[in-house]
Amino acid sequence: MSKRKSKEAHLPVGECIRKLQTVLRQRLCQQMLPSSLEGLEAQHKHLLELLKRTAAHGESNSVLIVGPRGSGKTMLLKCVLRDLLKEADVQRTLLQVHLNGLLQTDDRIALKEITRQLNLENVVGDKVFGSFAENLAFLLEALKKGDRSSSRPVLFVLDEFDLFAHHKNQTLLYNLFDVSQSAQAPIAVVGVTCRLDVLELLEKRVKSRFSHRQIHLLSSLTFPQYLHQVGSQLSLADDFPDAKFCQDWNSSIQALCQDKSVEEVLRRHFNSSKDFRSMQMLLMFCLGRVSIKNPTVRPVDLQEASRLCFSDAKANMLHELCLIIAMKHLNDIYEGEPFNLQMVHNEFKKFLQRKSSSMYNFEQPVIMKAFEHLQQLELIRPADSATLKTQREYQLMRLMLDPSQIMEALQKYPQCPTDVKQWAMSAFG
């Protein structure tokens, strides 16, 4: 027993924290696939059986995956493909073509992308065809092997499917569905869309060739399942390099999910949005607060992360708007000379002195963040390269907006408080 313990790796806490953050960031940001899809088992089974019939038995199919953003449509498809490709025969023969309506904005671009993904550029060469249908027929014919009677199955995935309905005459959709219906070649067409009314967008001739199979992902996740998902997203696997750290971390996550204040925060998010992306954003904010001094996720971390997620976008805009108005006044006073954050803050304080309301009483870190965001948007920029070596509060900056642009923007912003507009119009703040 003592020998086994001595062989166990015990890494420094800092190293464990770095490895922990790497693992969880990959999981949360790169959307690593879960081992099983909780709450989507029926949809997973349906889609897997459908694609198996194409990949293994040469049967053509078409299906739409419909659901709101963040409901798990792409994750479902990726999990099905992962499970499908576990079979050696399928992995060897199945070809995949992934198109996106945001990228392939017309049939010419789509056909070029199909040719590229099927590695048929050399086959096509300089051949010129009369229509999209002839092009597609030639590509599918080129995939046939041996006796020309059998062809490799092709899976077409059309992300943002509803945008393909805006192509001229819906030629791409018509030809893909026509091939899938007429059994010219074994293909499966999988459309992924957020539009619940997507079938209404299809022309009659296209709709008649579609199988009308739809898989809906209208989240039926219960709160206990949501809570379990949060725990599993934050937990470490058994293969983590330091077994002791892994055990302690997982125990802390289990205790976190049982905390009443945490349950209240998560229930608020669950009632607001059940989608995976908003959950992962919340957990990423929590992960950002983990450090050597704070090696676990505490309830207060989750509460702060929740506050950031629900922060009012208009309030954030107001911070930046007030700074821009202060910069406008500084430009008027000093005739276009550069300014720094401290000068802007002092000008803003003059406005605050005339207001009894605490609505505009932003703390220094909030002001700093708003100032940095304006720099990222290139609404302000450093006066010269030398100023970059100066402390941030004293870096000289220039406003890249004309006063007339600021006043025009204020007029077009109906939610802008009246006193802020009056401050902007006053002569010198």
XYZ file of C-alpha atoms in Angstrom:
429
model
C 0.000 0.000 0.000
C 2.763 2.440 0.947
C 4.677 1.589 -2.253
C 1.623 2.343 -4.392
C 1.136 5.688 -2.645
C 4.748 6.641 -3.217
C 4.312 6.034 -6.955
C 1.273 8.346 -7.189
C 2.107 11.690 -8.801
C 1.817 14.737 -6.526
C 2.291 17.857 -8.598
C 2.758 21.383 -7.189
C -0.556 23.191 -6.673
C 0.296 25.762 -9.358
C 0.954 23.011 -11.912
C -2.330 21.273 -10.978
C -4.259 24.550 -11.394
C -2.706 25.129 -14.837
C -3.562 21.590 -15.982
C -7.073 21.913 -14.524
C -7.695 25.178 -16.414
C -6.341 23.679 -19.652
C -8.625 20.627 -19.389
C -11.755 22.593 -18.498
C -11.148 25.362 -21.056
C -10.830 22.746 -23.779
C -14.078 21.198 -22.607
C -15.997 24.478 -22.300
C -14.537 26.464 -25.222
C -13.815 23.741 -27.760
C -17.071 21.925 -26.963
C -15.593 18.481 -26.333
C -18.271 15.871 -26.897
C -19.915 14.231 -23.885
C -19.910 10.439 -23.583
C -23.719 10.451 -23.576
C -26.380 13.037 -24.454
C -28.580 13.506 -21.421
C -32.145 14.385 -22.394
C -31.506 13.757 -26.129
C -31.306 9.962 -26.141
C -34.348 9.475 -28.414
C -33.109 12.016 -30.986
C -29.634 10.444 -30.924
C -31.042 6.970 -31.562
C -33.301 8.193 -34.402
C -30.525 10.065 -36.252
C -27.960 7.290 -35.749
C -30.293 4.655 -37.219
C -31.085 6.938 -40.163
C -27.437 7.583 -41.053
C -26.528 3.917 -40.518
C -29.014 2.954 -43.217
C -27.175 5.226 -45.652
C -23.621 4.419 -44.543
C -24.001 0.647 -44.173
C -26.901 -0.294 -46.483
C -26.744 2.345 -49.239
C -30.218 3.750 -48.497
C -30.679 7.456 -49.273
C -32.296 9.690 -46.672
C -32.985 13.312 -45.819
C -33.737 14.856 -42.424
C -33.880 18.240 -40.700
C -32.572 18.921 -37.177
C -34.603 21.855 -35.840
C -34.176 23.744 -32.594
C -33.229 27.106 -31.059
C -29.586 28.202 -30.872
C -27.666 26.465 -28.116
C -30.127 23.571 -27.873
C -27.480 21.008 -28.898
C -28.148 20.490 -32.625
C -24.483 20.476 -33.669
C -23.476 18.501 -30.587
C -26.127 15.867 -31.387
C -24.875 15.536 -34.968
C -21.219 15.312 -33.886
C -22.027 12.650 -31.272
C -23.950 10.605 -33.856
C -21.063 10.848 -36.352
C -18.582 9.857 -33.648
C -20.639 6.750 -32.814
C -21.278 5.987 -36.489
C -17.588 6.095 -37.402
C -16.698 3.559 -34.714
C -17.657 0.888 -37.277
C -14.598 0.163 -39.436
C -16.577 -0.336 -42.681
C -18.386 2.974 -42.263
C -15.177 4.816 -41.419
C -13.556 3.442 -44.580
C -16.381 4.214 -47.027
C -18.446 7.168 -45.755
C -17.657 10.539 -47.319
C -18.730 13.774 -45.632
C -19.492 17.198 -47.082
C -20.147 20.049 -44.651
C -21.680 23.246 -46.038
C -22.778 26.380 -44.198
C -25.380 28.832 -45.467
C -23.359 31.737 -44.062
C -20.310 30.753 -46.154
C -21.694 29.081 -49.293
C -23.941 31.951 -50.317
C -24.713 30.699 -53.846
C -24.696 27.426 -55.798
C -21.421 28.134 -57.586
C -19.549 28.534 -54.276
C -21.358 25.489 -52.852
C -20.389 23.291 -55.813
C -16.771 24.402 -55.579
C -16.755 23.484 -51.882
C -18.370 20.083 -52.566
C -15.692 19.380 -55.187
C -12.934 20.395 -52.766
C -14.240 18.324 -49.839
C -14.683 15.226 -52.040
C -11.126 15.689 -53.389
C -12.401 15.675 -56.997
C -10.593 18.785 -58.303
C -8.372 16.621 -60.532
C -11.369 14.694 -61.899
C -13.297 17.852 -62.774
C -10.290 19.596 -64.328
C -11.352 22.031 -67.066
C -14.663 20.281 -67.829
C -17.552 22.685 -68.336
C -21.129 21.623 -67.668
C -24.410 23.245 -68.530
C -26.153 23.172 -65.180
C -25.745 22.530 -61.484
C -27.553 19.191 -61.873
C -25.021 18.022 -64.500
C -22.141 19.113 -62.264
C -23.532 17.245 -59.271
C -24.342 14.144 -61.350
C -20.772 14.099 -62.670
C -19.329 14.395 -59.140
C -21.454 11.527 -57.836
C -20.610 9.426 -60.890
C -16.906 10.028 -60.219
C -17.347 8.490 -56.764
C -18.551 5.165 -58.159
C -16.108 2.313 -57.746
C -15.392 -0.961 -59.495
C -18.401 -2.116 -61.476
C -20.007 1.366 -61.471
C -23.095 -0.147 -59.858
C -21.985 0.649 -56.329
C -21.018 4.095 -55.071
C -19.530 5.340 -51.825
C -22.181 6.839 -49.511
C -21.987 10.608 -49.080
C -23.300 12.591 -46.116
C -24.235 16.214 -46.884
C -24.575 18.397 -43.783
C -26.177 21.796 -44.485
C -25.698 24.084 -41.497
C -27.917 27.217 -41.411
C -30.170 25.223 -43.762
C -32.757 28.016 -44.086
C -30.203 30.258 -45.837
C -29.861 27.728 -48.689
C -33.566 28.335 -49.384
C -32.574 31.874 -50.505
C -30.361 30.540 -53.327
C -31.679 31.173 -56.838
C -34.440 28.626 -57.595
C -33.237 26.587 -54.565
C -31.190 24.599 -57.091
C -28.790 23.051 -54.563
C -31.605 21.794 -52.318
C -33.645 20.555 -55.285
C -30.786 18.500 -56.725
C -29.653 17.042 -53.407
C -33.185 15.980 -52.457
C -33.808 14.706 -55.993
C -30.720 12.463 -55.834
C -31.674 11.223 -52.355
C -35.201 10.350 -53.546
C -34.329 8.769 -56.890
C -31.596 6.474 -55.507
C -29.057 7.587 -58.124
C -26.406 7.346 -55.404
C -26.530 6.619 -51.642
C -26.579 10.042 -50.033
C -27.935 11.433 -46.774
C -28.865 15.114 -46.546
C -28.950 16.518 -42.994
C -30.147 20.103 -42.589
C -29.488 22.007 -39.342
C -31.627 25.087 -38.685
C -33.127 27.340 -36.018
C -36.200 28.139 -38.120
C -39.229 26.203 -36.908
C -41.101 27.265 -40.061
C -38.301 26.146 -42.383
C -40.562 23.931 -44.541
C -42.628 27.000 -45.447
C -39.509 28.462 -47.099
C -39.158 25.555 -49.532
C -40.543 25.669 -53.068
C -43.207 23.109 -53.919
C -40.887 21.018 -56.135
C -38.204 20.961 -53.406
C -40.675 20.129 -50.644
C -42.090 17.228 -52.679
C -38.626 15.617 -52.843
C -37.899 16.034 -49.134
C -38.705 13.096 -46.845
C -40.343 15.451 -44.271
C -38.406 13.801 -41.454
C -37.696 16.319 -38.693
C -35.851 15.897 -35.397
C -36.867 18.625 -32.952
C -34.629 19.690 -30.085
C -37.015 21.616 -27.885
C -35.226 21.285 -24.557
C -36.952 18.937 -22.144
C -34.064 19.135 -19.668
C -35.228 19.105 -16.032
C -33.486 21.150 -13.346
C -31.880 18.073 -11.679
C -30.479 17.106 -15.114
C -29.235 20.687 -15.607
C -27.566 20.575 -12.172
C -25.968 17.236 -13.060
C -24.666 18.738 -16.334
C -23.036 21.614 -14.424
C -21.333 19.116 -12.106
C -20.120 16.901 -14.948
C -18.844 19.924 -16.958
C -16.699 21.043 -13.999
C -15.544 17.591 -12.817
C -12.157 16.102 -13.690
C -11.697 12.650 -15.237
C -9.860 9.866 -13.406
C -6.861 10.166 -15.734
C -5.890 13.598 -14.311
C -2.132 13.531 -13.505
C -2.565 14.199 -9.751
C -5.085 11.742 -8.271
C -5.271 13.503 -4.872
C -5.945 16.933 -6.437
C -8.517 15.352 -8.776
C -10.353 13.731 -5.864
C -10.344 16.951 -3.800
C -11.507 19.029 -6.783
C -14.386 16.660 -7.632
C -15.462 16.600 -3.975
C -15.509 20.417 -3.917
C -17.624 20.510 -7.107
C -20.056 18.003 -5.600
C -20.350 20.171 -2.471
C -20.767 23.285 -4.646
C -23.730 21.782 -6.526
C -25.407 20.940 -3.193
C -25.073 24.490 -1.850
C -28.456 26.265 -1.556
C -27.185 29.649 -2.764
C -25.607 27.965 -5.818
C -28.852 26.123 -6.516
C -30.713 29.469 -6.519
C -28.237 30.976 -9.012
C -28.404 27.948 -11.309
C -32.182 27.803 -11.138
C -32.298 31.438 -12.278
C -30.122 30.550 -15.286
C -32.163 27.407 -15.960
C -35.401 29.425 -15.998
C -33.806 32.064 -18.226
C -32.121 29.768 -20.764
C -31.527 26.021 -20.807
C -29.013 26.120 -23.644
C -25.532 24.649 -23.280
C -23.685 27.739 -24.499
C -25.017 30.055 -21.787
C -24.197 27.365 -19.194
C -20.646 27.068 -20.531
C -20.224 30.860 -20.498
C -21.297 30.948 -16.844
C -18.837 28.179 -15.952
C -16.009 29.872 -17.901
C -16.459 33.005 -15.757
C -16.225 30.777 -12.651
C -13.100 29.050 -13.956
C -11.439 32.438 -14.504
C -11.562 33.055 -10.735
C -9.702 29.836 -9.850
C -6.098 30.462 -8.805
C -3.404 29.184 -6.407
C -4.873 31.380 -3.649
C -8.390 30.237 -4.565
C -7.979 26.618 -5.772
C -11.709 25.753 -5.856
C -14.915 27.240 -7.271
C -16.753 28.899 -4.372
C -20.437 29.876 -4.231
C -19.396 33.554 -4.330
C -17.537 32.871 -7.615
C -20.708 31.496 -9.178
C -22.745 34.438 -7.893
C -20.245 36.910 -9.384
C -20.201 34.967 -12.682
C -24.001 35.080 -12.752
C -23.926 38.841 -12.179
C -21.582 39.231 -15.160
C -23.815 37.056 -17.365
C -26.911 39.036 -16.489
C -25.233 42.459 -16.518
C -27.336 44.980 -18.367
C -25.882 45.751 -21.808
C -27.489 49.205 -21.729
C -25.792 49.990 -18.417
C -22.443 48.948 -19.916
C -23.136 51.201 -22.912
C -23.907 54.084 -20.551
C -20.448 53.815 -18.964
C -18.785 54.209 -22.358
C -21.193 56.928 -23.507
C -20.428 59.051 -20.433
C -16.684 58.685 -21.059
C -17.070 59.736 -24.706
C -19.025 62.853 -23.657
C -16.302 63.679 -21.098
C -13.701 63.289 -23.885
C -15.767 65.588 -26.137
C -15.694 68.298 -23.456
C -11.928 67.854 -22.982
C -11.465 68.273 -26.748
C -13.504 71.503 -26.607
C -11.585 72.847 -23.587
C -8.070 71.944 -24.746
C -8.712 72.421 -28.470
C -8.043 68.831 -29.559
C -5.000 68.164 -27.375
C -4.611 64.498 -26.239
C -6.024 63.424 -22.870
C -5.586 60.534 -20.430
C -7.982 58.435 -18.386
C -7.384 60.485 -15.238
C -8.395 63.691 -17.030
C -11.513 61.973 -18.427
C -12.441 60.670 -14.979
C -12.017 64.137 -13.442
C -14.261 65.645 -16.125
C -16.835 62.942 -15.470
C -16.721 63.732 -11.708
C -17.786 67.329 -12.469
C -20.952 65.916 -14.023
C -21.500 63.661 -10.998
C -21.238 66.586 -8.581
C -24.363 68.081 -10.150
C -26.301 64.794 -9.788
C -27.728 63.418 -6.565
C -28.507 60.059 -8.227
C -26.015 57.220 -7.690
C -26.968 55.784 -11.105
C -23.780 57.139 -12.718
C -21.451 56.618 -9.764
C -19.227 54.024 -11.482
C -16.251 52.577 -9.631
C -12.699 52.992 -10.941
C -12.378 49.387 -12.336
C -15.650 49.899 -14.286
C -14.326 53.157 -15.751
C -11.039 51.435 -16.668
C -12.843 48.550 -18.380
C -15.076 50.930 -20.366
C -12.000 52.960 -21.397
C -10.218 49.791 -22.611
C -13.302 48.705 -24.552
C -13.420 52.065 -26.350
C -9.782 51.518 -27.301
C -10.587 48.020 -28.632
C -13.375 49.542 -30.747
C -10.796 52.053 -32.042
C -12.982 54.981 -30.943
C -9.901 56.220 -29.092
C -6.265 55.489 -29.807
C -2.834 56.316 -28.285
C -1.453 59.724 -29.244
C 1.956 58.181 -30.043
C 3.902 54.962 -29.511
C 5.962 56.423 -26.624
C 2.851 56.803 -24.475
C 2.315 52.999 -24.431
C 5.147 52.657 -21.879
C 3.331 55.010 -19.487
C 1.034 53.772 -16.711
C -2.427 53.054 -18.163
C -4.218 55.876 -16.320
C -1.793 58.416 -17.778
C -1.421 57.175 -21.366
C -2.250 60.042 -23.728
C -5.125 59.230 -26.081
C -7.028 60.920 -28.916
C -10.779 60.701 -29.606
C -11.441 59.419 -33.129
C -15.004 60.794 -33.270
C -16.139 64.186 -34.464
C -18.423 66.135 -32.042
C -21.173 66.128 -34.700
C -21.002 62.290 -34.858
C -21.417 62.096 -31.065
C -24.432 64.426 -31.055
C -26.031 62.584 -33.984
C -25.574 59.233 -32.197
C -27.181 60.660 -29.025
C -30.205 61.833 -31.004
C -30.633 58.336 -32.457
C -30.369 56.658 -29.020
C -33.912 56.919 -27.591
C -33.015 55.259 -24.262
C -30.295 57.831 -23.508
C -31.107 59.599 -20.183
C -32.114 63.246 -20.645
C -29.509 64.600 -18.210
C -26.719 62.838 -20.171
C -27.951 64.483 -23.399
C -28.062 67.861 -21.655
C -24.524 67.336 -20.351
C -23.333 66.539 -23.901
C -24.959 69.732 -25.255
C -23.576 72.000 -22.494
C -20.674 74.231 -23.469
C -17.868 72.914 -21.255
C -19.390 70.083 -19.194
